[in-house]
mmCIF file of C-alpha atoms in Angstrom:
data_model
loop_
_atom_site.group_PDB
_atom_site.id
_atom_site.type_symbol
_atom_site.label_atom_id
_atom_site.label_comp_id
_atom_site.label_asym_id
_atom_site.label_seq_id
_atom_site.Cartn_x
_atom_site.Cartn_y
_atom_site.Cartn_z
ATOM 1 C CA MET A 20 -13.092 3.876 12.374
ATOM 2 C CA SER A 21 -10.119 3.559 14.745
ATOM 3 C CA GLU A 22 -8.906 0.493 16.563
ATOM 4 C CA THR A 23 -8.576 0.565 20.330
ATOM 5 C CA THR A 24 -5.079 0.082 21.695
ATOM 6 C CA ALA A 25 -3.427 0.043 25.090
ATOM 7 C CA LEU A 26 -0.146 1.167 23.569
ATOM 8 C CA VAL A 27 1.207 4.414 24.984
ATOM 9 C CA LEU A 28 2.107 6.685 22.060
ATOM 10 C CA ASP A 29 4.389 9.695 22.133
ATOM 11 C CA ALA A 30 3.572 12.867 20.186
ATOM 12 C CA GLN A 31 5.287 11.773 16.975
ATOM 13 C CA GLN A 32 3.735 8.307 17.033
ATOM 14 C CA GLN A 33 0.264 9.744 17.644
ATOM 15 C CA ALA A 34 0.669 12.342 14.894
ATOM 16 C CA ALA A 35 1.649 9.665 12.380
ATOM 17 C CA ARG A 36 -1.173 7.354 13.436
ATOM 18 C CA THR A 37 -3.749 10.139 13.209
ATOM 19 C CA TRP A 38 -2.550 11.085 9.729
ATOM 20 C CA PHE A 39 -2.662 7.520 8.393
ATOM 21 C CA GLU A 40 -6.180 7.016 9.723
ATOM 22 C CA SER A 41 -7.354 10.327 8.245
ATOM 23 C CA LEU A 42 -5.829 9.372 4.887
ATOM 24 C CA ARG A 43 -7.689 6.054 5.071
ATOM 25 C CA ASN A 44 -10.942 7.930 5.636
ATOM 26 C CA ARG A 45 -10.387 10.218 2.643
ATOM 27 C CA ILE A 46 -9.392 7.383 0.319
ATOM 28 C CA CYS A 47 -12.338 5.196 1.292
ATOM 29 C CA ALA A 48 -14.750 8.107 0.841
ATOM 30 C CA GLU A 49 -13.345 8.790 -2.637
ATOM 31 C CA PHE A 50 -13.565 5.149 -3.674
ATOM 32 C CA GLU A 51 -17.144 4.917 -2.442
ATOM 33 C CA SER A 52 -17.931 8.062 -4.448
ATOM 34 C CA ILE A 53 -16.651 6.344 -7.574
ATOM 35 C CA GLU A 54 -18.943 3.406 -6.852
ATOM 36 C CA ARG A 55 -21.887 5.812 -6.536
ATOM 37 C CA GLU A 56 -21.009 7.337 -9.914
ATOM 38 C CA ALA A 57 -21.214 3.817 -11.365
ATOM 39 C CA GLY A 58 -24.650 3.248 -9.839
ATOM 40 C CA SER A 59 -23.420 1.009 -7.041
ATOM 41 C CA ASP A 60 -24.151 1.266 -3.326
ATOM 42 C CA ALA A 61 -21.035 -0.718 -2.342
ATOM 43 C CA ALA A 62 -19.320 0.447 0.835
ATOM 44 C CA PHE A 63 -16.337 -0.519 2.921
ATOM 45 C CA GLU A 64 -16.803 -3.039 5.680
ATOM 46 C CA TYR A 65 -14.453 -2.511 8.616
ATOM 47 C CA THR A 66 -13.133 -5.149 10.966
ATOM 48 C CA ALA A 67 -10.992 -4.254 13.962
ATOM 49 C CA TRP A 68 -8.320 -6.669 15.189
ATOM 50 C CA ASP A 69 -5.845 -6.965 18.054
ATOM 51 C CA ARG A 70 -2.234 -7.968 17.550
ATOM 52 C CA GLU A 71 -1.798 -11.454 18.984
ATOM 53 C CA ALA A 72 1.866 -12.029 19.750
ATOM 54 C CA ASP A 73 4.398 -12.109 22.557
ATOM 55 C CA GLY A 74 1.793 -13.420 25.017
ATOM 56 C CA LEU A 75 0.262 -9.949 25.242
ATOM 57 C CA ALA A 76 -3.251 -9.291 26.461
ATOM 58 C CA PRO A 77 -5.739 -7.872 23.911
ATOM 59 C CA GLY A 78 -4.814 -4.285 23.044
ATOM 60 C CA GLU A 79 -1.374 -4.355 24.669
ATOM 61 C CA GLY A 80 0.334 -5.020 21.357
ATOM 62 C CA GLY A 81 -1.879 -2.653 19.431
ATOM 63 C CA GLY A 82 -3.934 -3.681 16.434
ATOM 64 C CA GLY A 83 -5.596 -2.347 13.351
ATOM 65 C CA VAL A 84 -8.665 -2.039 11.195
ATOM 66 C CA ARG A 85 -9.162 -4.001 7.995
ATOM 67 C CA GLY A 86 -11.341 -2.228 5.444
ATOM 68 C CA VAL A 87 -12.616 -4.104 2.379
ATOM 69 C CA MET A 88 -15.065 -3.141 -0.355
ATOM 70 C CA LYS A 89 -16.352 -5.304 -3.202
ATOM 71 C CA GLY A 90 -18.275 -3.281 -5.718
ATOM 72 C CA LYS A 91 -19.043 -2.657 -9.370
ATOM 73 C CA VAL A 92 -15.847 -0.743 -10.203
ATOM 74 C CA PHE A 93 -13.621 -2.104 -7.456
ATOM 75 C CA GLU A 94 -13.871 -5.883 -7.656
ATOM 76 C CA LYS A 95 -11.914 -5.976 -4.410
ATOM 77 C CA VAL A 96 -10.141 -3.150 -2.616
ATOM 78 C CA GLY A 97 -8.567 -3.279 0.815
ATOM 79 C CA VAL A 98 -7.503 -0.251 2.831
ATOM 80 C CA ASN A 99 -5.922 -1.182 6.146
ATOM 81 C CA VAL A 100 -4.504 0.836 9.025
ATOM 82 C CA SER A 101 -2.570 -0.537 11.962
ATOM 83 C CA THR A 102 -0.687 0.654 15.025
ATOM 84 C CA VAL A 103 1.333 -2.065 16.713
ATOM 85 C CA GLY A 104 4.252 -2.530 19.052
ATOM 86 C CA GLY A 105 6.261 -5.215 20.772
ATOM 87 C CA SER A 106 9.402 -7.165 20.110
ATOM 88 C CA PHE A 107 10.718 -8.705 16.893
ATOM 89 C CA ALA A 108 11.950 -12.277 16.879
ATOM 90 C CA PRO A 109 15.779 -12.131 17.200
ATOM 91 C CA GLU A 110 16.614 -13.308 13.680
ATOM 92 C CA PHE A 111 13.957 -11.127 12.052
ATOM 93 C CA ALA A 112 15.134 -8.109 14.068
ATOM 94 C CA LYS A 113 18.470 -8.271 12.269
ATOM 95 C CA SER A 114 16.716 -7.483 8.975
ATOM 96 C CA ILE A 115 14.930 -4.385 10.307
ATOM 97 C CA HIS A 116 16.495 -0.925 10.231
ATOM 98 C CA GLY A 117 17.648 -0.033 13.739
ATOM 99 C CA ALA A 118 16.479 -3.272 15.398
ATOM 100 C CA GLY A 119 19.631 -5.380 15.233
ATOM 101 C CA ASP A 120 20.735 -4.552 18.779
ATOM 102 C CA ASN A 121 17.305 -4.000 20.320
ATOM 103 C CA PRO A 122 14.250 -5.910 19.037
ATOM 104 C CA GLN A 123 11.665 -3.533 20.516
ATOM 105 C CA PHE A 124 9.542 -1.784 17.885
ATOM 106 C CA PHE A 125 6.544 0.426 17.172
ATOM 107 C CA ALA A 126 4.874 0.655 13.762
ATOM 108 C CA THR A 127 1.917 2.546 12.371
ATOM 109 C CA GLY A 128 0.806 2.857 8.787
ATOM 110 C CA ILE A 129 -1.681 2.453 5.974
ATOM 111 C CA SER A 130 -1.690 -0.200 3.254
ATOM 112 C CA LEU A 131 -3.917 -0.271 0.181
ATOM 113 C CA VAL A 132 -4.404 -2.641 -2.756
ATOM 114 C CA ALA A 133 -7.181 -2.316 -5.345
ATOM 115 C CA HIS A 134 -8.111 -4.956 -7.919
ATOM 116 C CA MET A 135 -10.499 -3.608 -10.508
ATOM 117 C CA THR A 136 -13.404 -5.163 -12.425
ATOM 118 C CA ASN A 137 -12.534 -3.596 -15.782
ATOM 119 C CA PRO A 138 -9.175 -4.738 -17.237
ATOM 120 C CA HIS A 139 -8.650 -1.244 -18.651
ATOM 121 C CA VAL A 140 -8.494 0.155 -15.106
ATOM 122 C CA PRO A 141 -5.099 -0.473 -13.512
ATOM 123 C CA ALA A 142 -4.769 -2.143 -10.163
ATOM 124 C CA VAL A 143 -2.833 -0.099 -7.639
ATOM 125 C CA HIS A 144 -0.837 -0.456 -4.443
ATOM 126 C CA MET A 145 -0.015 2.239 -1.895
ATOM 127 C CA ASN A 146 1.630 2.061 1.513
ATOM 128 C CA THR A 147 3.095 4.570 3.943
ATOM 129 C CA ARG A 148 4.405 3.794 7.395
ATOM 130 C CA PHE A 149 6.315 5.098 10.425
ATOM 131 C CA LEU A 150 8.522 2.733 12.428
ATOM 132 C CA VAL A 151 10.356 3.226 15.690
ATOM 133 C CA THR A 152 13.239 0.940 16.615
ATOM 134 C CA THR A 153 16.468 2.452 17.900
ATOM 135 C CA LYS A 154 15.815 4.775 14.946
ATOM 136 C CA ARG A 155 12.664 6.570 13.791
ATOM 137 C CA TRP A 156 11.913 6.308 10.123
ATOM 138 C CA PHE A 157 9.294 6.593 7.407
ATOM 139 C CA GLY A 158 8.821 4.488 4.304
ATOM 140 C CA GLY A 159 6.255 3.942 1.622
ATOM 141 C CA GLY A 160 5.286 4.623 -1.939
ATOM 142 C CA ALA A 161 2.767 3.698 -4.616
ATOM 143 C CA ASP A 162 2.863 1.763 -7.865
ATOM 144 C CA LEU A 163 0.506 1.274 -10.789
ATOM 145 C CA ASN A 164 -0.289 -2.213 -12.061
ATOM 146 C CA PRO A 165 -2.254 -2.190 -15.343
ATOM 147 C CA PRO A 166 -3.203 -5.442 -17.066
ATOM 148 C CA LEU A 167 -3.647 -3.353 -20.243
ATOM 149 C CA PRO A 168 -1.146 -0.484 -19.974
ATOM 150 C CA TYR A 169 -1.833 2.997 -21.350
ATOM 151 C CA ALA A 170 1.229 5.215 -21.707
ATOM 152 C CA GLU A 171 -0.750 8.342 -20.830
ATOM 153 C CA ASP A 172 -1.931 6.793 -17.538
ATOM 154 C CA THR A 173 1.603 5.772 -16.641
ATOM 155 C CA GLU A 174 2.903 9.251 -17.428
ATOM 156 C CA GLN A 175 0.132 10.928 -15.431
ATOM 157 C CA PHE A 176 0.679 8.696 -12.395
ATOM 158 C CA HIS A 177 4.419 9.311 -12.393
ATOM 159 C CA ALA A 178 4.030 13.056 -13.006
ATOM 160 C CA VAL A 179 1.857 13.519 -9.921
ATOM 161 C CA PHE A 180 4.338 11.712 -7.688
ATOM 162 C CA LYS A 181 7.263 13.555 -9.256
ATOM 163 C CA ASP A 182 5.613 16.872 -8.420
ATOM 164 C CA ALA A 183 5.011 15.698 -4.843
ATOM 165 C CA CYS A 184 8.653 14.680 -4.431
ATOM 166 C CA ASP A 185 10.043 17.741 -6.198
ATOM 167 C CA ALA A 186 8.288 20.000 -3.688
ATOM 168 C CA HIS A 187 10.669 18.583 -1.064
ATOM 169 C CA ASP A 188 13.822 17.851 -3.081
ATOM 170 C CA PRO A 189 14.206 17.399 -6.870
ATOM 171 C CA ALA A 190 16.680 14.586 -6.230
ATOM 172 C CA LEU A 191 14.060 12.389 -4.547
ATOM 173 C CA TYR A 192 11.881 11.328 -7.484
ATOM 174 C CA PRO A 193 14.671 9.768 -9.594
ATOM 175 C CA GLU A 194 15.919 7.917 -6.509
ATOM 176 C CA PHE A 195 12.463 6.718 -5.477
ATOM 177 C CA LYS A 196 11.467 5.752 -9.027
ATOM 178 C CA LYS A 197 14.566 3.583 -9.413
ATOM 179 C CA TRP A 198 13.919 2.038 -6.003
ATOM 180 C CA ALA A 199 10.389 1.110 -7.131
ATOM 181 C CA ASP A 200 11.668 -0.306 -10.423
ATOM 182 C CA ASP A 201 14.175 -2.448 -8.552
ATOM 183 C CA TYR A 202 11.787 -3.518 -5.797
ATOM 184 C CA PHE A 203 8.623 -4.292 -7.775
ATOM 185 C CA TYR A 204 10.335 -6.911 -9.893
ATOM 186 C CA ILE A 205 9.593 -10.638 -10.057
ATOM 187 C CA PRO A 206 12.991 -12.350 -10.348
ATOM 188 C CA HIS A 207 11.658 -15.819 -11.127
ATOM 189 C CA ARG A 208 9.614 -14.365 -14.003
ATOM 190 C CA GLY A 209 12.150 -11.802 -15.155
ATOM 191 C CA VAL A 210 9.472 -9.087 -15.355
ATOM 192 C CA HIS A 211 8.368 -6.027 -13.417
ATOM 193 C CA ARG A 212 5.118 -6.247 -11.476
ATOM 194 C CA GLY A 213 3.645 -3.196 -13.173
ATOM 195 C CA VAL A 214 4.684 0.173 -14.604
ATOM 196 C CA GLY A 215 6.313 1.415 -11.430
ATOM 197 C CA GLY A 216 5.842 4.449 -9.275
ATOM 198 C CA ILE A 217 7.893 5.412 -6.237
ATOM 199 C CA PHE A 218 9.249 3.515 -3.262
ATOM 200 C CA TYR A 219 11.319 4.750 -0.320
ATOM 201 C CA ASP A 220 12.394 3.427 3.041
ATOM 202 C CA HIS A 221 14.459 4.242 6.144
ATOM 203 C CA ARG A 222 13.861 8.010 5.996
ATOM 204 C CA ASP A 223 15.163 8.851 9.460
ATOM 205 C CA GLY A 224 16.681 11.933 11.054
ATOM 206 C CA ASP A 225 14.389 14.948 10.589
ATOM 207 C CA PHE A 226 10.944 13.774 11.689
ATOM 208 C CA ASP A 227 9.085 16.856 10.492
ATOM 209 C CA ALA A 228 10.646 16.800 7.015
ATOM 210 C CA ASN A 229 10.141 13.086 6.526
ATOM 211 C CA PHE A 230 6.593 13.214 7.857
ATOM 212 C CA ALA A 231 5.805 16.082 5.481
ATOM 213 C CA LEU A 232 7.181 14.048 2.572
ATOM 214 C CA THR A 233 5.069 11.057 3.565
ATOM 215 C CA GLN A 234 1.973 13.242 3.795
ATOM 216 C CA SER A 235 2.713 14.560 0.294
ATOM 217 C CA VAL A 236 2.916 10.984 -0.990
ATOM 218 C CA GLY A 237 -0.487 10.170 0.520
ATOM 219 C CA ASP A 238 -2.051 13.298 -0.975
ATOM 220 C CA ALA A 239 -0.429 12.512 -4.333
ATOM 221 C CA PHE A 240 -2.119 9.130 -4.412
ATOM 222 C CA LEU A 241 -5.527 10.779 -4.170
ATOM 223 C CA ASN A 242 -4.558 13.175 -6.966
ATOM 224 C CA ALA A 243 -3.085 10.467 -9.197
ATOM 225 C CA TYR A 244 -5.276 7.382 -9.082
ATOM 226 C CA PRO A 245 -9.003 8.300 -8.969
ATOM 227 C CA PRO A 246 -8.826 10.293 -12.243
ATOM 228 C CA ILE A 247 -7.422 7.215 -14.007
ATOM 229 C CA VAL A 248 -10.200 5.046 -12.599
ATOM 230 C CA ARG A 249 -12.874 7.476 -13.783
ATOM 231 C CA LYS A 250 -11.302 7.677 -17.234
ATOM 232 C CA ARG A 251 -11.256 3.888 -17.803
ATOM 233 C CA MET A 252 -14.013 2.321 -15.710
ATOM 234 C CA ASP A 253 -16.745 2.440 -18.385
ATOM 235 C CA MET A 254 -14.617 1.208 -21.294
ATOM 236 C CA PRO A 255 -15.875 -1.965 -22.998
ATOM 237 C CA PHE A 256 -13.660 -5.030 -22.654
ATOM 238 C CA THR A 257 -13.478 -8.492 -24.176
ATOM 239 C CA ALA A 258 -13.107 -11.962 -22.731
ATOM 240 C CA ALA A 259 -9.497 -11.888 -23.944
ATOM 241 C CA ASP A 260 -8.927 -8.639 -22.026
ATOM 242 C CA GLU A 261 -10.306 -10.231 -18.855
ATOM 243 C CA HIS A 262 -8.172 -13.338 -19.327
ATOM 244 C CA GLN A 263 -5.079 -11.160 -19.614
ATOM 245 C CA MET A 264 -6.076 -9.401 -16.395
ATOM 246 C CA LEU A 265 -6.500 -12.712 -14.564
ATOM 247 C CA GLU A 266 -3.111 -14.003 -15.738
ATOM 248 C CA TRP A 267 -1.489 -10.750 -14.664
ATOM 249 C CA ARG A 268 -3.159 -11.073 -11.253
ATOM 250 C CA GLY A 269 -1.481 -14.435 -10.869
ATOM 251 C CA ARG A 270 1.899 -12.766 -11.147
ATOM 252 C CA TYR A 271 0.813 -10.064 -8.724
ATOM 253 C CA ALA A 272 -0.059 -12.785 -6.211
ATOM 254 C CA GLU A 273 3.291 -14.484 -6.757
ATOM 255 C CA PHE A 274 5.165 -11.287 -5.955
ATOM 256 C CA ASN A 275 3.178 -10.581 -2.811
ATOM 257 C CA LEU A 276 3.553 -14.104 -1.463
ATOM 258 C CA VAL A 277 7.207 -14.642 -2.375
ATOM 259 C CA HIS A 278 8.951 -11.261 -2.359
ATOM 260 C CA ASP A 279 6.887 -8.547 -0.655
ATOM 261 C CA ARG A 280 8.447 -7.158 2.536
ATOM 262 C CA GLY A 281 5.137 -5.922 3.903
ATOM 263 C CA THR A 282 3.620 -9.396 3.762
ATOM 264 C CA LEU A 283 6.615 -10.822 5.617
ATOM 265 C CA PHE A 284 6.566 -8.007 8.190
ATOM 266 C CA GLY A 285 2.899 -8.592 8.971
ATOM 267 C CA LEU A 286 3.294 -12.339 9.314
ATOM 268 C CA LYS A 287 6.428 -12.028 11.448
ATOM 269 C CA THR A 288 4.852 -9.519 13.865
ATOM 270 C CA GLY A 289 1.591 -11.264 14.665
ATOM 271 C CA GLY A 290 -0.609 -9.200 12.360
ATOM 272 C CA ASN A 291 -4.113 -10.117 11.277
ATOM 273 C CA ILE A 292 -3.870 -12.770 8.544
ATOM 274 C CA ASP A 293 -6.908 -11.527 6.611
ATOM 275 C CA ALA A 294 -5.581 -7.968 6.666
ATOM 276 C CA ILE A 295 -2.094 -9.048 5.584
ATOM 277 C CA LEU A 296 -3.404 -11.112 2.680
ATOM 278 C CA MET A 297 -6.060 -8.618 1.575
ATOM 279 C CA SER A 298 -3.628 -7.749 -1.245
ATOM 280 C CA LEU A 299 -4.405 -11.036 -2.991
ATOM 281 C CA PRO A 300 -6.825 -10.759 -5.918
ATOM 282 C CA PRO A 301 -10.333 -12.221 -5.703
ATOM 283 C CA ARG A 302 -9.733 -14.180 -8.942
ATOM 284 C CA ALA A 303 -6.562 -15.124 -10.787
ATOM 285 C CA THR A 304 -5.426 -17.538 -13.495
ATOM 286 C CA TRP A 305 -2.260 -19.515 -14.102
ATOM 287 C CA SER A 306 -1.982 -20.976 -17.615
#
């Protein structure tokens, strides 16, 4: 499903948008396949939205599609795509790469968060995006968030993304891993949000090289995460395991509401509130 938009896209913008939407389709199909393997007929429900900001008519500022599935394995998973454009508020523009002197922007990307029914299955976040300001740049990454960590799952997840990065430049994975470790940290708790992954931003200059890297990251997600889900989704769990998952989800929510850049970006640019906050868990506990 693709949202309608009156935005005029150049070749690079259209190529990025098409890729993100195709990645969404592949991910959603894979997640629905996992639900079928668990005996569930759960499927994604898609809701299109228009960006409402800057006094623009419907479609003129672009929009997106919110995809949500609530199933047997995936208690709640959201996979969103959006393609938007317009003008940042002056103060916010100063915080965006390349927008300090000119607030006009274009952005297209995919954002995914999965909260799982079984505490042994890690939650996960993935995002890749292409922004145009006075510069053109890619950003994104993925990180694993297990309530009950397994070292082998962490190692597998990181190994797949390391291989994806190494295919472009062996120096990238150590840089991106550290960036994720630094970014996915909850200062007021003094803990990391999960077991890390990769994170990168402001990859400008060579469009083809940076686009290829971003495509590799998207493909890596499909190679890294579904095998972990299939390995853990039928494991028995206790009430104590579930309580630990719910407490951990509380911290996940705190990070996304207090520190996450993507949440702020969506709210500051007139995005769809339900799509922006789809990252919040369906249940959480604070003790």
